PDB file of C-alpha atoms in Angstrom:
ATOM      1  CA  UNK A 271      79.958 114.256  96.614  1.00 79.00           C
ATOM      2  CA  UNK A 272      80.404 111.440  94.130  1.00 84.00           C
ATOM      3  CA  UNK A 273      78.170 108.301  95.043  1.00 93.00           C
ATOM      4  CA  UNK A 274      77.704 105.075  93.945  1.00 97.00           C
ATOM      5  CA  UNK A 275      73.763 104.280  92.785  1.00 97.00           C
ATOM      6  CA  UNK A 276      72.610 100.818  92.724  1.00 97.00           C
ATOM      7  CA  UNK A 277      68.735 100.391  91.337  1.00 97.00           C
ATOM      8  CA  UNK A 278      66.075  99.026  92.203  1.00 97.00           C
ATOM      9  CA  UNK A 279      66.630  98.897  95.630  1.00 96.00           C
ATOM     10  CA  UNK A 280      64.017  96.095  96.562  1.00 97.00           C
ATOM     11  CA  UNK A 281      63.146  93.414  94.102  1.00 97.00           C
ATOM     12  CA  UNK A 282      60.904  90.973  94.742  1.00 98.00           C
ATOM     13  CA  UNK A 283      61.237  87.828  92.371  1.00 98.00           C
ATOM     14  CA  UNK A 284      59.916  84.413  91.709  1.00 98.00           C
ATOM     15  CA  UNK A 285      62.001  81.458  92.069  1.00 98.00           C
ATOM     16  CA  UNK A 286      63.456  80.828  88.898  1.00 98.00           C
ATOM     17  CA  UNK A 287      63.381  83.768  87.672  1.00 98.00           C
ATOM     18  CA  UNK A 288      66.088  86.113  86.058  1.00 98.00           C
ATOM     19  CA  UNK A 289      67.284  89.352  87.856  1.00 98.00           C
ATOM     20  CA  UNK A 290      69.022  91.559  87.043  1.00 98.00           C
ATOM     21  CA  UNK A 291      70.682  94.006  89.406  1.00 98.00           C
ATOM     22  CA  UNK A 292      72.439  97.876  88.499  1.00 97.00           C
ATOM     23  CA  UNK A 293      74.886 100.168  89.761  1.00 98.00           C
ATOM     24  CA  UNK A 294      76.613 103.056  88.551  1.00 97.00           C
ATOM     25  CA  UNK A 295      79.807 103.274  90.358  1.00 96.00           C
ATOM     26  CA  UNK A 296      81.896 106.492  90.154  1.00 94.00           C
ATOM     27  CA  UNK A 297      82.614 107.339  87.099  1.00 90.00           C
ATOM     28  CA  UNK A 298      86.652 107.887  87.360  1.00 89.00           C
ATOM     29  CA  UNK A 299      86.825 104.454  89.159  1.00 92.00           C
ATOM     30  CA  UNK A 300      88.742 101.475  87.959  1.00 91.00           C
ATOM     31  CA  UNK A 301      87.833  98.606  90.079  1.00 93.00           C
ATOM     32  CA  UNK A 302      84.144  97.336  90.631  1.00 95.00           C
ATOM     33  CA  UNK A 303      82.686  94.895  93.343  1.00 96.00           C
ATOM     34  CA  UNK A 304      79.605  93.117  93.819  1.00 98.00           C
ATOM     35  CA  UNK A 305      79.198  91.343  97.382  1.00 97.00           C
ATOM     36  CA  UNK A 306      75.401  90.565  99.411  1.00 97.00           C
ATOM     37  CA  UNK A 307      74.782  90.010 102.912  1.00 96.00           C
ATOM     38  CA  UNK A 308      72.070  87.277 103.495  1.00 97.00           C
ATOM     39  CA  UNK A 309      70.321  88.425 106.625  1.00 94.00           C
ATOM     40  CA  UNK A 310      71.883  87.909 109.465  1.00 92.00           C
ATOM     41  CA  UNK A 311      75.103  86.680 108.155  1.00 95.00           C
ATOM     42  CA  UNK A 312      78.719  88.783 107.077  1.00 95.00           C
ATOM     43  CA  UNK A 313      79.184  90.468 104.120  1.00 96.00           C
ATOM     44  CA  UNK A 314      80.825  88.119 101.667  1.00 96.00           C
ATOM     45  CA  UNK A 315      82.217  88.746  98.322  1.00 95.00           C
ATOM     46  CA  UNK A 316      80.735  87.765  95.030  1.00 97.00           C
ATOM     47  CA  UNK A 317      83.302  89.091  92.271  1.00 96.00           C
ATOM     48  CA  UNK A 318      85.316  91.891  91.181  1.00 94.00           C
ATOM     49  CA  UNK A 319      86.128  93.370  87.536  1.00 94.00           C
ATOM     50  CA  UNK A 320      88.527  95.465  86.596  1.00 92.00           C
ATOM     51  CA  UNK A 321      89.952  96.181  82.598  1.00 89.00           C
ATOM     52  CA  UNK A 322      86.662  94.809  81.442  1.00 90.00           C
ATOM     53  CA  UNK A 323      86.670  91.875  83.014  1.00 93.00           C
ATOM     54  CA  UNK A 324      86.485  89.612  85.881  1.00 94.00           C
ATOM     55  CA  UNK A 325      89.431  89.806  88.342  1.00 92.00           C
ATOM     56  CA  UNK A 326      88.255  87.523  90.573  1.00 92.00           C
ATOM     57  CA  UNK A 327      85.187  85.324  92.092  1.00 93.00           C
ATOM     58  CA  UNK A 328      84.063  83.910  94.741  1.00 94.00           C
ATOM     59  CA  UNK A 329      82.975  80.213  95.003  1.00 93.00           C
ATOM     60  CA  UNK A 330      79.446  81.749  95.740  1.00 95.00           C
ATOM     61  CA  UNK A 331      79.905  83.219  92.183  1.00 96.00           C
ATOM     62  CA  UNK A 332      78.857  80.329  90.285  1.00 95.00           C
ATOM     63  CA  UNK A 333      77.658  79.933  86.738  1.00 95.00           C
ATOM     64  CA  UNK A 334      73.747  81.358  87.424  1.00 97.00           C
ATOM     65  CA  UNK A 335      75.791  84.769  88.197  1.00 98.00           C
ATOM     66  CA  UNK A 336      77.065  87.087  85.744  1.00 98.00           C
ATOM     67  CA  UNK A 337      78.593  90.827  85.375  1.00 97.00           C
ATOM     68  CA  UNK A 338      78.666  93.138  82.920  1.00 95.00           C
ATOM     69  CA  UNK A 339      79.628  96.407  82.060  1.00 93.00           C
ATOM     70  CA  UNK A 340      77.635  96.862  78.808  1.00 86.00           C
ATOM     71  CA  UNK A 341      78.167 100.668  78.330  1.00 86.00           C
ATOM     72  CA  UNK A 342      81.246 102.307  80.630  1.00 80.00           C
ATOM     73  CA  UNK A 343      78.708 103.832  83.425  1.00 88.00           C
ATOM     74  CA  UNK A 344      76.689 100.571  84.455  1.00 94.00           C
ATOM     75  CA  UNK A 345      77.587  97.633  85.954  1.00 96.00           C
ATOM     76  CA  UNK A 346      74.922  94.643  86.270  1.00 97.00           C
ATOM     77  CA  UNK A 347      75.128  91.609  87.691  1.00 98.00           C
ATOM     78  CA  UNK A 348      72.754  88.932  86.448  1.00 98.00           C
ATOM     79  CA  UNK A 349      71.351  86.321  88.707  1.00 98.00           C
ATOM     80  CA  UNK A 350      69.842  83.591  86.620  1.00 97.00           C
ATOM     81  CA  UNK A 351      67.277  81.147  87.508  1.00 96.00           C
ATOM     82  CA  UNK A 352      67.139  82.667  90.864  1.00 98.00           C
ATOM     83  CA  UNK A 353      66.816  80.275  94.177  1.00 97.00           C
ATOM     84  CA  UNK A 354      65.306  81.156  97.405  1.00 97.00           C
ATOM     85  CA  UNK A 355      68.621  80.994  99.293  1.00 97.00           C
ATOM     86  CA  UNK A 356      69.852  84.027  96.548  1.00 98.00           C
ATOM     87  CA  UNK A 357      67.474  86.660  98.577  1.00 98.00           C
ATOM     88  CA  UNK A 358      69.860  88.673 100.435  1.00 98.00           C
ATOM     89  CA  UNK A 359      70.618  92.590 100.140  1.00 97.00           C
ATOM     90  CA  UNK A 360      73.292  92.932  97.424  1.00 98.00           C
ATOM     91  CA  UNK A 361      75.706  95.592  97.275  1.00 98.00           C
ATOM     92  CA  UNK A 362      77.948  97.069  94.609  1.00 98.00           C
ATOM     93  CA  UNK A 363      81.018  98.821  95.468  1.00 97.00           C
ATOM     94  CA  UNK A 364      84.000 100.827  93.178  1.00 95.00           C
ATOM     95  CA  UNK A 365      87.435 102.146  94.072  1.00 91.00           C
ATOM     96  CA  UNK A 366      89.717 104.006  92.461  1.00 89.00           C
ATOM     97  CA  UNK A 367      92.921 101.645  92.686  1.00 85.00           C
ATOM     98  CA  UNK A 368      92.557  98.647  94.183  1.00 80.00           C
ATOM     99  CA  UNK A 369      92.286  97.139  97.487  1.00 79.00           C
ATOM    100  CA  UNK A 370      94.568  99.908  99.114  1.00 83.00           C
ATOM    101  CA  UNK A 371      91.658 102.504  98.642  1.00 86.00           C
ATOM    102  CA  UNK A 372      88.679 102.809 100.500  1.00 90.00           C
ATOM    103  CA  UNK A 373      85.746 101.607  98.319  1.00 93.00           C
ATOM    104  CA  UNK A 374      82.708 103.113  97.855  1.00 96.00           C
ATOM    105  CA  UNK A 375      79.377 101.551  98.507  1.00 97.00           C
ATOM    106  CA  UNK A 376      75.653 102.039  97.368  1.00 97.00           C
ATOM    107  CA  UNK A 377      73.025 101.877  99.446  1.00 96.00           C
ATOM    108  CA  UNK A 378      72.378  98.091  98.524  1.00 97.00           C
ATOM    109  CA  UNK A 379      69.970  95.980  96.517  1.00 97.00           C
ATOM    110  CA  UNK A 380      67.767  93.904  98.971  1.00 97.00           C
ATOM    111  CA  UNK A 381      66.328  90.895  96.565  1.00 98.00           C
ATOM    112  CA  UNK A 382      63.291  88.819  97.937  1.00 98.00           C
ATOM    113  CA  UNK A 383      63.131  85.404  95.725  1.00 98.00           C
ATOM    114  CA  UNK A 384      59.686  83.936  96.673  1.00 97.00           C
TER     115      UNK A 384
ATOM    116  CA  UNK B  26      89.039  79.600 104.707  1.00 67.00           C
ATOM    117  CA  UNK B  27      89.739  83.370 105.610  1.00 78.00           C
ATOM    118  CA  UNK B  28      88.010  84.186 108.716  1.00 89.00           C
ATOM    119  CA  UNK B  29      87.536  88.139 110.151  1.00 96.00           C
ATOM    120  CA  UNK B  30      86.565  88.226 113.581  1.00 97.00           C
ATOM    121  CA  UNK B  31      85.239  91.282 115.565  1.00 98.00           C
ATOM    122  CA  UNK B  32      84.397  91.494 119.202  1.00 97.00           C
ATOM    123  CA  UNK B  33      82.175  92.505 121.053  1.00 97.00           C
ATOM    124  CA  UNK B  34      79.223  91.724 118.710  1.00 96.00           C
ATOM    125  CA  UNK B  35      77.292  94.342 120.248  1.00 97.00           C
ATOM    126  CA  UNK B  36      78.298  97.593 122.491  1.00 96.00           C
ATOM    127  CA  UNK B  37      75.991  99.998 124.750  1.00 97.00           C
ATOM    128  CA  UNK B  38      77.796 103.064 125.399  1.00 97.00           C
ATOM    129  CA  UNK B  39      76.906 105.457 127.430  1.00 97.00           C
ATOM    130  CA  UNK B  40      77.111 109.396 125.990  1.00 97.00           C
ATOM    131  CA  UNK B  41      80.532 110.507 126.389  1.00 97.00           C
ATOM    132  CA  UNK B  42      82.454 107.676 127.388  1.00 97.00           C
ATOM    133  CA  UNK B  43      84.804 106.197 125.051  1.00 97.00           C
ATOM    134  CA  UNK B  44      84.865 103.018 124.021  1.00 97.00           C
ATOM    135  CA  UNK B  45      87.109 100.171 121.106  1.00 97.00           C
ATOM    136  CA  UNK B  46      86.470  97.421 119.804  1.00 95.00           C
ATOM    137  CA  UNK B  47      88.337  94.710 117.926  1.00 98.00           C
ATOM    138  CA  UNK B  48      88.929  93.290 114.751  1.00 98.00           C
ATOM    139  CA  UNK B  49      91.287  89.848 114.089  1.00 97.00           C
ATOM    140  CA  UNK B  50      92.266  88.779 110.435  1.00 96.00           C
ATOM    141  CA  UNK B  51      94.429  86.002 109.394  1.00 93.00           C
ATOM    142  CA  UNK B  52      98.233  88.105 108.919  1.00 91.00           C
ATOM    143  CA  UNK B  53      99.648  85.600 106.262  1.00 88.00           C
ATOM    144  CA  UNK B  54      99.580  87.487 103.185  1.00 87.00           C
ATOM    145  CA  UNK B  55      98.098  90.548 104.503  1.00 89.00           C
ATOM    146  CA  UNK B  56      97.408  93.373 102.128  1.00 90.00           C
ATOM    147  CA  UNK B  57      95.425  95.948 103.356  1.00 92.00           C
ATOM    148  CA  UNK B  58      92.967  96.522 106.119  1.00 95.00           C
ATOM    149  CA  UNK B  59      89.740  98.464 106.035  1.00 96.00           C
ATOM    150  CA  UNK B  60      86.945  99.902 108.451  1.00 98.00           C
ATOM    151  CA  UNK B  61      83.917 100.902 107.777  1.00 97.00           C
ATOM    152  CA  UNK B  62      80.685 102.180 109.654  1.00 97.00           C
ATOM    153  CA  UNK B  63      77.224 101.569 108.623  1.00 96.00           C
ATOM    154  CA  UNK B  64      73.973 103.189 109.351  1.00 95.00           C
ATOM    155  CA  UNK B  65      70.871 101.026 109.007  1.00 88.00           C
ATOM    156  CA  UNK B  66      69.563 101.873 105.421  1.00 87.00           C
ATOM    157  CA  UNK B  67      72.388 103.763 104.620  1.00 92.00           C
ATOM    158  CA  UNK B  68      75.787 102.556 102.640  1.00 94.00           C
ATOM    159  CA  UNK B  69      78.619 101.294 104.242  1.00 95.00           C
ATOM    160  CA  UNK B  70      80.951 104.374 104.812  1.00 95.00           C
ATOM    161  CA  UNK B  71      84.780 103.845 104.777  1.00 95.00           C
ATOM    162  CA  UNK B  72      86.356 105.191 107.933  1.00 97.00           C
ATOM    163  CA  UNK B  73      89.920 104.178 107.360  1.00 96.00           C
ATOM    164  CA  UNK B  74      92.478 101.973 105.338  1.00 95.00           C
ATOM    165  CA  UNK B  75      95.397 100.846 106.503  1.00 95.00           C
ATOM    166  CA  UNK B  76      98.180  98.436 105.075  1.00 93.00           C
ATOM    167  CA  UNK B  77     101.779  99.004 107.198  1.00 93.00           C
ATOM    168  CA  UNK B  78     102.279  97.214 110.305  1.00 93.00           C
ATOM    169  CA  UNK B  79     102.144  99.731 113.138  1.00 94.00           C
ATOM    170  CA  UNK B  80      99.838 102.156 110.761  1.00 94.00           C
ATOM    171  CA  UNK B  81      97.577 104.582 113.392  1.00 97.00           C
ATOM    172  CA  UNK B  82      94.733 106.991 111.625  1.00 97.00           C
ATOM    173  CA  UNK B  83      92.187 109.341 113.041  1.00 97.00           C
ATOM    174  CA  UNK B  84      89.315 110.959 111.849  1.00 96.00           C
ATOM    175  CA  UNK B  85      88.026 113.173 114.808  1.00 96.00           C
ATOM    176  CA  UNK B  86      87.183 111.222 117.649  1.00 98.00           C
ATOM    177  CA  UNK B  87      87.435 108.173 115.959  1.00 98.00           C
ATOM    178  CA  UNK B  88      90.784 106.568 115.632  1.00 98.00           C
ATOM    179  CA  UNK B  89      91.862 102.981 114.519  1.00 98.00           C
ATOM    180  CA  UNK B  90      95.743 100.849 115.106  1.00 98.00           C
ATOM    181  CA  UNK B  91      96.888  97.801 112.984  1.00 98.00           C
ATOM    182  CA  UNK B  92      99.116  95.060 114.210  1.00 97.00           C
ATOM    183  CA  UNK B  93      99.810  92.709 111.075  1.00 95.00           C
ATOM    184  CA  UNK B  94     102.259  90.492 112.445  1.00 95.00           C
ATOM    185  CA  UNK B  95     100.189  89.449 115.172  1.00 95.00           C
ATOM    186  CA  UNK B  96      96.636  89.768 113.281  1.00 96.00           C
ATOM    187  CA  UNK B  97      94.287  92.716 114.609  1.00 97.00           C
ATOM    188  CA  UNK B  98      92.805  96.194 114.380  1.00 98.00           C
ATOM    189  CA  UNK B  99      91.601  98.611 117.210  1.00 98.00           C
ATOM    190  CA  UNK B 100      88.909 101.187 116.586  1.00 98.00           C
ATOM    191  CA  UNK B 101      88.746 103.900 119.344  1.00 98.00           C
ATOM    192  CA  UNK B 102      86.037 106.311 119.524  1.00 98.00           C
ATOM    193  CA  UNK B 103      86.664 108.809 121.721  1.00 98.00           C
ATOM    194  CA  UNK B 104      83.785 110.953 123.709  1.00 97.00           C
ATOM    195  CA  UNK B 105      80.918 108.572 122.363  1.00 97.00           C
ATOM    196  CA  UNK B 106      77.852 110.621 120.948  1.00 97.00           C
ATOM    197  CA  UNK B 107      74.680 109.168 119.872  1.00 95.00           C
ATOM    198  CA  UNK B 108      75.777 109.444 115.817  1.00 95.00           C
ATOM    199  CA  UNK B 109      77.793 107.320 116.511  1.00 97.00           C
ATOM    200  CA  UNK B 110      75.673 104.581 116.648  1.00 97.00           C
ATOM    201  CA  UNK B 111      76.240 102.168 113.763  1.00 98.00           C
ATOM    202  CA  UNK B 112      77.488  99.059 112.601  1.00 97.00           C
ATOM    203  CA  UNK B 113      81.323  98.968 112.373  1.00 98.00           C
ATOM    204  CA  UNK B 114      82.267  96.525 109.825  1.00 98.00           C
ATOM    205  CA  UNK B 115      86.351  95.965 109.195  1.00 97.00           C
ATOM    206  CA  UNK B 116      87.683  93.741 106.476  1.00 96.00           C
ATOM    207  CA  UNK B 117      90.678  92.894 105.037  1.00 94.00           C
ATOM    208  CA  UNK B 118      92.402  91.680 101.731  1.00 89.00           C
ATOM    209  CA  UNK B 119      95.124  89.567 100.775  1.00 85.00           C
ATOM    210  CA  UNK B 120      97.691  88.169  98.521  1.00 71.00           C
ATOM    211  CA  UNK B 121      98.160  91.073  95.287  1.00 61.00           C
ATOM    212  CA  UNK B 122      95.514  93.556  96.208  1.00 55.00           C
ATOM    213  CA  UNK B 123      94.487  95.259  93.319  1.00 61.00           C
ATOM    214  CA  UNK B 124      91.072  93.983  92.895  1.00 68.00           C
ATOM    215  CA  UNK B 125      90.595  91.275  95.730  1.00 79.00           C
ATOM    216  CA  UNK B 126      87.602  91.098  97.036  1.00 89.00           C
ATOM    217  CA  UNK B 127      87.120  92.191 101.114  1.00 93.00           C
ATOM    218  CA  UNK B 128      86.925  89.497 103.649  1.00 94.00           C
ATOM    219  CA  UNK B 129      84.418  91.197 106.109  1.00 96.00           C
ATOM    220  CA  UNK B 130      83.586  90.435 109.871  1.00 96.00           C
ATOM    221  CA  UNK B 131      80.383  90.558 111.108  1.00 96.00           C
ATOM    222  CA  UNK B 132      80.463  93.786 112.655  1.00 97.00           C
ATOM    223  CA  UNK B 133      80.377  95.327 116.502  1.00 98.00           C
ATOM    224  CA  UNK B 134      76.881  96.832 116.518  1.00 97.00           C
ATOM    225  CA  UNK B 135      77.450 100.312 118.712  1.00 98.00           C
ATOM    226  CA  UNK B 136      74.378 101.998 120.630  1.00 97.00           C
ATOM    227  CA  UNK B 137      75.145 105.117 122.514  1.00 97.00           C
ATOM    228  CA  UNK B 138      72.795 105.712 125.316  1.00 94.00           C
ATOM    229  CA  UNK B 139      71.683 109.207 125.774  1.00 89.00           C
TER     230      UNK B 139
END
């Protein structure tokens, strides 16, 4: 069964730092997701991207945050300059046509900034 | 601010009873309505989406109602077994769809008792 595969799936980083987080969503998939959970609190939504390019973002998804998909199977988000309050498991997701679809999820991204 | 409530925030069930639990979105502009269950270290697994008012799926024992005028979701799970103990996230999206991010809850955290 197709899957989505998000690597590594614990990073431990210094503040400050750059990160850089990857998924593969499935490959006949048009819309992509990134959203994290900091512990203990709900899901929330970073930003979407569909057509090669952002759909829409979050207010979380400031300017030290930043997708790409550099080569039509992977799909990174960038987390620049990293802050302790950025460690939180991070999840990418895909679907096949939008919101009316049920979206596929990896297994998640936990990032520790220390 | 869109909020997704779910109650109760945590369930013991004893083995074979059936149990539900609730999920309340904001219905103004109400696009489509997902649940999904979530073993730790596992990916979230989509259960069902629904988008018509009065929409009723099942998947086996598990079954789930939406009510978009008034704002909320049942999930039933019928004959509880211990599998079925998870985190059952819903979420819901708004306005155009297509590539809106989810507006999760915090989850109903099911244990089955043996």
């Amino acid at each position: 069964e197709p899957e989505v595969t998000q690597t590594p799936s614990h990073q431990v980083t210094q503040m400050g730092q750059e990160v850089i987080l990857r998924c593969v969503p499935i490959s006949n998939h048009l819309y992509f997701y990134w959203y994290r959970q900091i512990l203990g609190q709900k899901v929330e939504f970073l930003v979407s991207f569909y057509n090669n390019e952002i759909s829409e973002k979050s207010e979380i998804f400031d300017d030290q945050f930043s997708v790409e998909r550099p080569d039509g199977s992977n799909f990174t988000l960038k987390i620049r300059s990293t802050k302790l309050e950025d460690s939180a498991m991070y999840f990418c997701a895909s679907n096949p046509q939008g919101q009316n679809t049920e979206a596929f999820f990896g297994q998640g991204t936990r990032l520790t900034v220390v | 601010i869109l909020n997704v409530e779910q109650s109760p925030q945590s369930l013991h069930v004893q083995e074979g009873d059936s149990t539900n639990f609730t999920c309340s979105f904001p219905s103004s502009n109400f696009y489509a309505l997902h649940w999904y269950r979530w073993e730790t270290a596992k990916s979230p697994e989509a259960l069902f989406v629904m988008t018509l008012n009065g929409d009723e799926k099942k998947k086996g024992r598990i079954s789930a109602t939406l009510n978009t005028k008034e704002g909320y979701s049942y999930l039933y799970i019928k004959g509880s077994q211990p599998e079925d103990s998870a985190t059952y996230l819903c979420a819901s999206s708004y306005s155009g769809g297509g590539a809106d991010g989810l507006t999760f809850g915090k989850g109903t955290h099911l244990i089955i008792q043996p």
